[in-house]
PDB file of C-alpha atoms in Angstrom:
ATOM      1  CA  MET M   1     109.829  74.583 112.026  1.00  0.00           C
ATOM      2  CA  SER M   2     111.892  77.243 110.436  1.00  0.00           C
ATOM      3  CA  ASN M   3     113.726  77.453 107.259  1.00  0.00           C
ATOM      4  CA  THR M   4     117.159  79.032 106.710  1.00  0.00           C
ATOM      5  CA  ASP M   5     119.741  79.845 103.797  1.00  0.00           C
ATOM      6  CA  MET M   6     123.251  81.228 103.948  1.00  0.00           C
ATOM      7  CA  ARG M   7     123.813  84.330 101.782  1.00  0.00           C
ATOM      8  CA  THR M   8     126.608  86.399 101.220  1.00  0.00           C
ATOM      9  CA  VAL M   9     126.134  90.136 102.374  1.00  0.00           C
ATOM     10  CA  VAL M  10     128.305  93.192 101.355  1.00  0.00           C
ATOM     11  CA  CYS M  11     128.991  95.374 104.125  1.00  0.00           C
ATOM     12  CA  PRO M  12     127.563  98.926 103.175  1.00  0.00           C
ATOM     13  CA  LYS M  13     130.460 100.491 105.214  1.00  0.00           C
ATOM     14  CA  CYS M  14     133.547  98.698 104.348  1.00  0.00           C
ATOM     15  CA  GLY M  15     132.526  96.643 101.323  1.00  0.00           C
ATOM     16  CA  GLY M  16     133.593  93.409 103.132  1.00  0.00           C
ATOM     17  CA  SER M  17     131.976  89.977 102.279  1.00  0.00           C
ATOM     18  CA  ASN M  18     129.979  88.272 105.139  1.00  0.00           C
ATOM     19  CA  GLU M  19     128.268  84.873 105.152  1.00  0.00           C
ATOM     20  CA  VAL M  20     124.815  85.422 106.905  1.00  0.00           C
ATOM     21  CA  LYS M  21     122.222  82.925 107.907  1.00  0.00           C
ATOM     22  CA  VAL M  22     118.929  84.379 106.791  1.00  0.00           C
ATOM     23  CA  PHE M  23     115.470  82.984 107.882  1.00  0.00           C
ATOM     24  CA  ARG M  24     112.944  82.201 105.047  1.00  0.00           C
ATOM     25  CA  THR M  25     110.491  81.224 107.511  1.00  0.00           C
ATOM     26  CA  VAL M  26     109.922  81.255 111.279  1.00  0.00           C
ATOM     27  CA  ASN M  27     107.690  79.520 113.574  1.00  0.00           C
ATOM     28  CA  ALA M  28     106.754  81.449 116.703  1.00  0.00           C
ATOM     29  CA  THR M  29     104.848  78.704 118.188  1.00  0.00           C
ATOM     30  CA  THR M  30     107.487  76.041 118.345  1.00  0.00           C
ATOM     31  CA  ASP M  31     110.257  78.595 119.377  1.00  0.00           C
ATOM     32  CA  GLN M  32     109.371  81.886 121.143  1.00  0.00           C
ATOM     33  CA  ASN M  33     112.855  82.942 120.800  1.00  0.00           C
ATOM     34  CA  PHE M  34     111.921  83.814 117.084  1.00  0.00           C
ATOM     35  CA  ARG M  35     109.275  86.091 118.316  1.00  0.00           C
ATOM     36  CA  GLU M  36     111.537  87.943 120.720  1.00  0.00           C
ATOM     37  CA  GLN M  37     114.482  88.259 118.367  1.00  0.00           C
ATOM     38  CA  LEU M  38     112.019  89.505 115.560  1.00  0.00           C
ATOM     39  CA  LEU M  39     110.278  92.247 117.877  1.00  0.00           C
ATOM     40  CA  GLY M  40     113.539  93.174 119.233  1.00  0.00           C
ATOM     41  CA  GLY M  41     115.280  93.889 115.989  1.00  0.00           C
ATOM     42  CA  GLU M  42     117.828  90.948 116.283  1.00  0.00           C
ATOM     43  CA  LEU M  43     116.512  88.423 113.767  1.00  0.00           C
ATOM     44  CA  LEU M  44     117.015  90.763 110.744  1.00  0.00           C
ATOM     45  CA  ARG M  45     120.204  92.560 112.126  1.00  0.00           C
ATOM     46  CA  PHE M  46     123.468  92.345 110.229  1.00  0.00           C
ATOM     47  CA  ARG M  47     126.838  93.008 111.772  1.00  0.00           C
ATOM     48  CA  CYS M  48     129.883  93.186 109.623  1.00  0.00           C
ATOM     49  CA  SER M  49     132.675  90.952 110.851  1.00  0.00           C
ATOM     50  CA  SER M  50     135.407  93.274 109.506  1.00  0.00           C
ATOM     51  CA  CYS M  51     134.260  96.613 110.663  1.00  0.00           C
ATOM     52  CA  GLY M  52     131.384  96.043 112.966  1.00  0.00           C
ATOM     53  CA  CYS M  53     128.788  98.033 110.938  1.00  0.00           C
ATOM     54  CA  GLU M  54     125.190  97.217 111.731  1.00  0.00           C
ATOM     55  CA  ALA M  55     122.359  97.359 109.324  1.00  0.00           C
ATOM     56  CA  GLU M  56     118.892  95.828 108.909  1.00  0.00           C
ATOM     57  CA  LEU M  57     118.692  93.047 106.438  1.00  0.00           C
ATOM     58  CA  LYS M  58     115.819  93.130 103.835  1.00  0.00           C
ATOM     59  CA  TYR M  59     114.604  90.009 102.325  1.00  0.00           C
ATOM     60  CA  PRO M  60     111.466  88.091 102.113  1.00  0.00           C
ATOM     61  CA  LEU M  61     110.353  86.348 105.407  1.00  0.00           C
ATOM     62  CA  LEU M  62     107.277  84.344 106.241  1.00  0.00           C
ATOM     63  CA  TYR M  63     106.284  84.561 110.065  1.00  0.00           C
ATOM     64  CA  ASN M  64     104.052  81.850 111.332  1.00  0.00           C
ATOM     65  CA  ASP M  65     102.067  81.719 114.539  1.00  0.00           C
ATOM     66  CA  MET M  66     100.005  78.573 114.952  1.00  0.00           C
ATOM     67  CA  LYS M  67      98.710  79.416 118.221  1.00  0.00           C
ATOM     68  CA  ASN M  68      97.049  82.584 117.359  1.00  0.00           C
ATOM     69  CA  LYS M  69      96.415  81.398 113.810  1.00  0.00           C
ATOM     70  CA  PHE M  70      97.934  83.921 111.752  1.00  0.00           C
ATOM     71  CA  MET M  71     100.681  84.155 108.939  1.00  0.00           C
ATOM     72  CA  VAL M  72     102.401  87.334 108.063  1.00  0.00           C
ATOM     73  CA  TYR M  73     104.670  87.504 104.772  1.00  0.00           C
ATOM     74  CA  TYR M  74     107.151  90.189 104.783  1.00  0.00           C
ATOM     75  CA  ILE M  75     108.255  91.386 101.402  1.00  0.00           C
ATOM     76  CA  PRO M  76     110.377  94.506 101.396  1.00  0.00           C
ATOM     77  CA  ASP M  77     108.596  97.234  99.450  1.00  0.00           C
ATOM     78  CA  ALA M  78     105.785  95.026  98.317  1.00  0.00           C
ATOM     79  CA  ASP M  79     103.182  96.954  96.249  1.00  0.00           C
ATOM     80  CA  ARG M  80     100.855  94.474  95.192  1.00  0.00           C
ATOM     81  CA  GLU M  81      97.436  93.915  96.605  1.00  0.00           C
ATOM     82  CA  LYS M  82      97.578  90.245  97.290  1.00  0.00           C
ATOM     83  CA  LEU M  83     100.022  87.430  96.990  1.00  0.00           C
ATOM     84  CA  THR M  84      99.006  83.900  95.725  1.00  0.00           C
ATOM     85  CA  ASP M  85     102.103  81.484  96.092  1.00  0.00           C
ATOM     86  CA  GLU M  86     101.683  77.940  95.010  1.00  0.00           C
ATOM     87  CA  GLN M  87     104.463  76.741  97.297  1.00  0.00           C
ATOM     88  CA  LEU M  88     102.813  78.102 100.176  1.00  0.00           C
ATOM     89  CA  GLU M  89      99.324  76.917  99.079  1.00  0.00           C
ATOM     90  CA  LYS M  90     100.990  73.481  98.881  1.00  0.00           C
ATOM     91  CA  GLU M  91     102.529  73.664 102.415  1.00  0.00           C
ATOM     92  CA  TYR M  92      99.759  75.343 104.243  1.00  0.00           C
ATOM     93  CA  GLY M  93      96.589  75.351 101.820  1.00  0.00           C
ATOM     94  CA  GLU M  94      94.780  72.922 104.097  1.00  0.00           C
ATOM     95  CA  LEU M  95      95.007  74.887 106.970  1.00  0.00           C
ATOM     96  CA  GLN M  96      91.567  76.377 107.901  1.00  0.00           C
ATOM     97  CA  GLY M  97      90.813  79.610 109.938  1.00  0.00           C
ATOM     98  CA  ILE M  98      94.374  81.111 109.307  1.00  0.00           C
ATOM     99  CA  THR M  99      94.494  84.974 108.810  1.00  0.00           C
ATOM    100  CA  ARG M 100      97.015  85.497 105.870  1.00  0.00           C
ATOM    101  CA  ARG M 101      98.713  89.005 105.603  1.00  0.00           C
ATOM    102  CA  LEU M 102     101.338  90.759 103.340  1.00  0.00           C
ATOM    103  CA  VAL M 103     103.308  93.625 104.584  1.00  0.00           C
ATOM    104  CA  SER M 104     105.863  95.734 103.010  1.00  0.00           C
ATOM    105  CA  SER M 105     108.189  96.865 105.912  1.00  0.00           C
ATOM    106  CA  TYR M 106     109.555  95.493 108.935  1.00  0.00           C
ATOM    107  CA  ASN M 107     107.735  97.951 111.325  1.00  0.00           C
ATOM    108  CA  GLU M 108     104.366  96.691 109.601  1.00  0.00           C
ATOM    109  CA  LEU M 109     105.578  93.070 110.286  1.00  0.00           C
ATOM    110  CA  LYS M 110     105.870  93.803 114.060  1.00  0.00           C
ATOM    111  CA  GLU M 111     102.618  95.776 114.212  1.00  0.00           C
ATOM    112  CA  LYS M 112     100.617  93.058 112.668  1.00  0.00           C
ATOM    113  CA  ILE M 113     102.139  90.506 115.084  1.00  0.00           C
ATOM    114  CA  HIS M 114     101.069  92.865 118.152  1.00  0.00           C
ATOM    115  CA  ILE M 115      97.480  93.195 116.580  1.00  0.00           C
ATOM    116  CA  PHE M 116      96.832  89.423 115.992  1.00  0.00           C
ATOM    117  CA  GLU M 117      98.469  88.641 119.503  1.00  0.00           C
ATOM    118  CA  SER M 118      95.988  91.001 121.012  1.00  0.00           C
ATOM    119  CA  GLY M 119      92.864  89.012 119.470  1.00  0.00           C
ATOM    120  CA  LEU M 120      91.957  92.203 117.249  1.00  0.00           C
ATOM    121  CA  ASP M 121      91.018  92.438 113.581  1.00  0.00           C
ATOM    122  CA  ASP M 122      93.811  94.180 111.584  1.00  0.00           C
ATOM    123  CA  CYS M 123      91.084  95.277 109.025  1.00  0.00           C
ATOM    124  CA  VAL M 124      89.236  97.006 111.623  1.00  0.00           C
ATOM    125  CA  ILE M 125      92.606  98.522 113.151  1.00  0.00           C
ATOM    126  CA  GLU M 126      93.493 100.152 109.693  1.00  0.00           C
ATOM    127  CA  VAL M 127      90.172 101.674 109.547  1.00  0.00           C
ATOM    128  CA  VAL M 128      90.313 103.216 113.068  1.00  0.00           C
ATOM    129  CA  LYS M 129      93.957 104.234 112.388  1.00  0.00           C
ATOM    130  CA  ALA M 130      93.170 106.058 109.155  1.00  0.00           C
ATOM    131  CA  ALA M 131      90.320 108.080 110.943  1.00  0.00           C
ATOM    132  CA  LEU M 132      92.542 109.145 113.957  1.00  0.00           C
ATOM    133  CA  LYS M 133      95.354 110.127 111.326  1.00  0.00           C
ATOM    134  CA  ASP M 134      92.894 112.750 110.039  1.00  0.00           C
ATOM    135  CA  VAL M 135      92.162 113.785 113.797  1.00  0.00           C
ATOM    136  CA  VAL M 136      95.785 114.232 114.532  1.00  0.00           C
ATOM    137  CA  GLU M 137      96.374 116.163 111.276  1.00  0.00           C
ATOM    138  CA  LYS M 138      93.773 118.635 112.407  1.00  0.00           C
ATOM    139  CA  ARG M 139      94.779 118.977 116.126  1.00  0.00           C
ATOM    140  CA  THR M 140      98.520 119.455 115.019  1.00  0.00           C
ATOM    141  CA  GLU M 141      97.990 121.212 111.816  1.00  0.00           C
ATOM    142  CA  ASP M 142     100.803 119.357 110.416  1.00  0.00           C
ATOM    143  CA  LYS M 143     101.282 116.108 108.111  1.00  0.00           C
ATOM    144  CA  VAL M 144     101.158 112.696 109.616  1.00  0.00           C
ATOM    145  CA  THR M 145     104.073 110.628 108.120  1.00  0.00           C
ATOM    146  CA  GLY M 146     103.286 107.350 109.643  1.00  0.00           C
ATOM    147  CA  GLY M 147     101.784 105.646 112.526  1.00  0.00           C
ATOM    148  CA  TYR M 148     101.343 102.327 114.469  1.00  0.00           C
ATOM    149  CA  PHE M 149      98.877 100.391 116.839  1.00  0.00           C
ATOM    150  CA  SER M 150     100.319 100.981 120.349  1.00  0.00           C
ATOM    151  CA  LYS M 151      97.492 100.588 122.959  1.00  0.00           C
ATOM    152  CA  TYR M 152      94.870  98.159 123.716  1.00  0.00           C
ATOM    153  CA  SER M 153      93.308  98.291 127.191  1.00  0.00           C
ATOM    154  CA  VAL M 154      89.845  96.703 128.087  1.00  0.00           C
ATOM    155  CA  GLU M 155      89.931  97.797 131.482  1.00  0.00           C
ATOM    156  CA  GLU M 156      90.321 101.458 130.416  1.00  0.00           C
ATOM    157  CA  GLY M 157      87.998 100.859 127.382  1.00  0.00           C
ATOM    158  CA  LYS M 158      90.572 102.411 124.860  1.00  0.00           C
ATOM    159  CA  ILE M 159      92.628 101.782 122.098  1.00  0.00           C
ATOM    160  CA  GLY M 160      95.581 103.945 120.961  1.00  0.00           C
ATOM    161  CA  PHE M 161      98.121 104.715 118.102  1.00  0.00           C
ATOM    162  CA  THR M 162     101.351 106.365 117.908  1.00  0.00           C
ATOM    163  CA  PHE M 163     101.613 108.764 115.010  1.00  0.00           C
ATOM    164  CA  PHE M 164     104.772 110.444 113.638  1.00  0.00           C
ATOM    165  CA  VAL M 165     104.096 114.144 112.813  1.00  0.00           C
ATOM    166  CA  GLY M 166     105.900 116.771 110.698  1.00  0.00           C
ATOM    167  CA  ASP M 167     109.388 116.888 109.267  1.00  0.00           C
ATOM    168  CA  GLY M 168     110.805 115.895 112.370  1.00  0.00           C
ATOM    169  CA  ASN M 169     108.771 112.829 112.974  1.00  0.00           C
ATOM    170  CA  GLU M 170     107.646 113.755 116.522  1.00  0.00           C
ATOM    171  CA  GLN M 171     105.718 111.178 118.237  1.00  0.00           C
ATOM    172  CA  PHE M 172     101.840 111.943 118.901  1.00  0.00           C
ATOM    173  CA  VAL M 173      99.729 109.636 120.803  1.00  0.00           C
ATOM    174  CA  GLN M 174      96.074 109.462 119.899  1.00  0.00           C
ATOM    175  CA  THR M 175      93.551 107.233 121.664  1.00  0.00           C
ATOM    176  CA  THR M 176      89.801 106.579 121.256  1.00  0.00           C
ATOM    177  CA  ARG M 177      87.080 104.492 122.787  1.00  0.00           C
ATOM    178  CA  LEU M 178      86.874 100.890 122.096  1.00  0.00           C
ATOM    179  CA  GLU M 179      83.210 101.618 120.811  1.00  0.00           C
ATOM    180  CA  ILE M 180      84.756 103.239 117.907  1.00  0.00           C
ATOM    181  CA  TYR M 181      86.550 100.109 117.113  1.00  0.00           C
ATOM    182  CA  GLU M 182      83.186  98.217 117.188  1.00  0.00           C
ATOM    183  CA  LYS M 183      81.503 100.697 115.220  1.00  0.00           C
ATOM    184  CA  SER M 184      84.388 100.555 112.507  1.00  0.00           C
ATOM    185  CA  LYS M 185      83.628  96.820 111.911  1.00  0.00           C
ATOM    186  CA  ALA M 186      81.003  97.522 109.368  1.00  0.00           C
ATOM    187  CA  VAL M 187      83.515  99.723 107.317  1.00  0.00           C
ATOM    188  CA  ALA M 188      86.201  97.038 107.505  1.00  0.00           C
ATOM    189  CA  LYS M 189      83.681  94.354 106.492  1.00  0.00           C
ATOM    190  CA  ALA M 190      82.842  96.378 103.447  1.00  0.00           C
ATOM    191  CA  GLY M 191      86.488  95.891 102.177  1.00  0.00           C
ATOM    192  CA  GLY M 192      86.735  92.223 103.445  1.00  0.00           C
ATOM    193  CA  PHE M 193      87.548  88.998 101.541  1.00  0.00           C
ATOM    194  CA  GLY M 194      85.880  85.799 101.199  1.00  0.00           C
ATOM    195  CA  GLU M 195      85.991  83.029 103.560  1.00  0.00           C
ATOM    196  CA  ASP M 196      87.736  80.687 101.242  1.00  0.00           C
ATOM    197  CA  ASP M 197      90.350  83.223 100.110  1.00  0.00           C
ATOM    198  CA  ARG M 198      93.739  81.741 100.776  1.00  0.00           C
ATOM    199  CA  SER M 199      95.922  84.597  99.434  1.00  0.00           C
ATOM    200  CA  PHE M 200      98.298  86.756 101.456  1.00  0.00           C
ATOM    201  CA  ARG M 201      96.585  90.228 101.643  1.00  0.00           C
ATOM    202  CA  LEU M 202      98.100  93.813 101.868  1.00  0.00           C
ATOM    203  CA  VAL M 203      95.763  95.532 104.446  1.00  0.00           C
ATOM    204  CA  ASN M 204      97.168  98.978 105.273  1.00  0.00           C
ATOM    205  CA  ARG M 205      96.299 102.810 104.949  1.00  0.00           C
ATOM    206  CA  GLU M 206      95.232 102.454 101.270  1.00  0.00           C
ATOM    207  CA  TRP M 207      93.198  99.388 101.810  1.00  0.00           C
ATOM    208  CA  ALA M 208      91.455 101.087 104.640  1.00  0.00           C
ATOM    209  CA  ARG M 209      90.616 104.152 102.484  1.00  0.00           C
ATOM    210  CA  GLU M 210      89.053 101.982  99.715  1.00  0.00           C
ATOM    211  CA  ALA M 211      87.089 100.143 102.488  1.00  0.00           C
ATOM    212  CA  LEU M 212      85.721 103.330 103.603  1.00  0.00           C
ATOM    213  CA  TYR M 213      84.897 104.463  99.987  1.00  0.00           C
ATOM    214  CA  LYS M 214      83.047 101.021  99.320  1.00  0.00           C
ATOM    215  CA  TYR M 215      80.959 101.457 102.590  1.00  0.00           C
ATOM    216  CA  LYS M 216      79.877 105.032 101.806  1.00  0.00           C
ATOM    217  CA  LYS M 217      79.064 103.803  98.128  1.00  0.00           C
ATOM    218  CA  ASN M 218      76.951 101.130  99.098  1.00  0.00           C
ATOM    219  CA  LYS M 219      75.442 102.629 102.281  1.00  0.00           C
TER     220      LYS M 219
END
């Protein structure tokens, strides 16, 4: 089941007021259309009824995938390490084996969906991504400004990421063997969480760096 609200949105271009339906929660298992609209960018897209201006809406959204047993809470520009929400605990606290994540951007939300749908551990993915970021910066001799998980092939035995490099954010694809993913599990485990932790956790580049630090410290 998905929950919605009606909100007044002011157009950033013409200043016109628009009544817009916003989604507080979406359930991708009961309605696959939500998944397609979110990944395609339509779910959070605003179109002004007066001038036709399009913009991305930014507001908290909970994405729930019961089939793949994960929930991702998108809170724009979130900077906290974890989110403990009493209302969410009341609604979903009894659910077992559910991965709960907190993300701060729309692109991170989409990336988490792809990771979990592929049956992968996002903690391990972040560790591998952080390591490959350093590789890409050495190869290109330029700064990596961002990156995302973009390839997983059991047949080829490879996993890959697309990075944005330099001031022009040029795309650079870097792949590595799946063995690296397996070997990175030990690092991810060092930064892991307790099995009874029901909080929504922020797992990103900073988390991966901290996990690597803990792993080296305790090795």
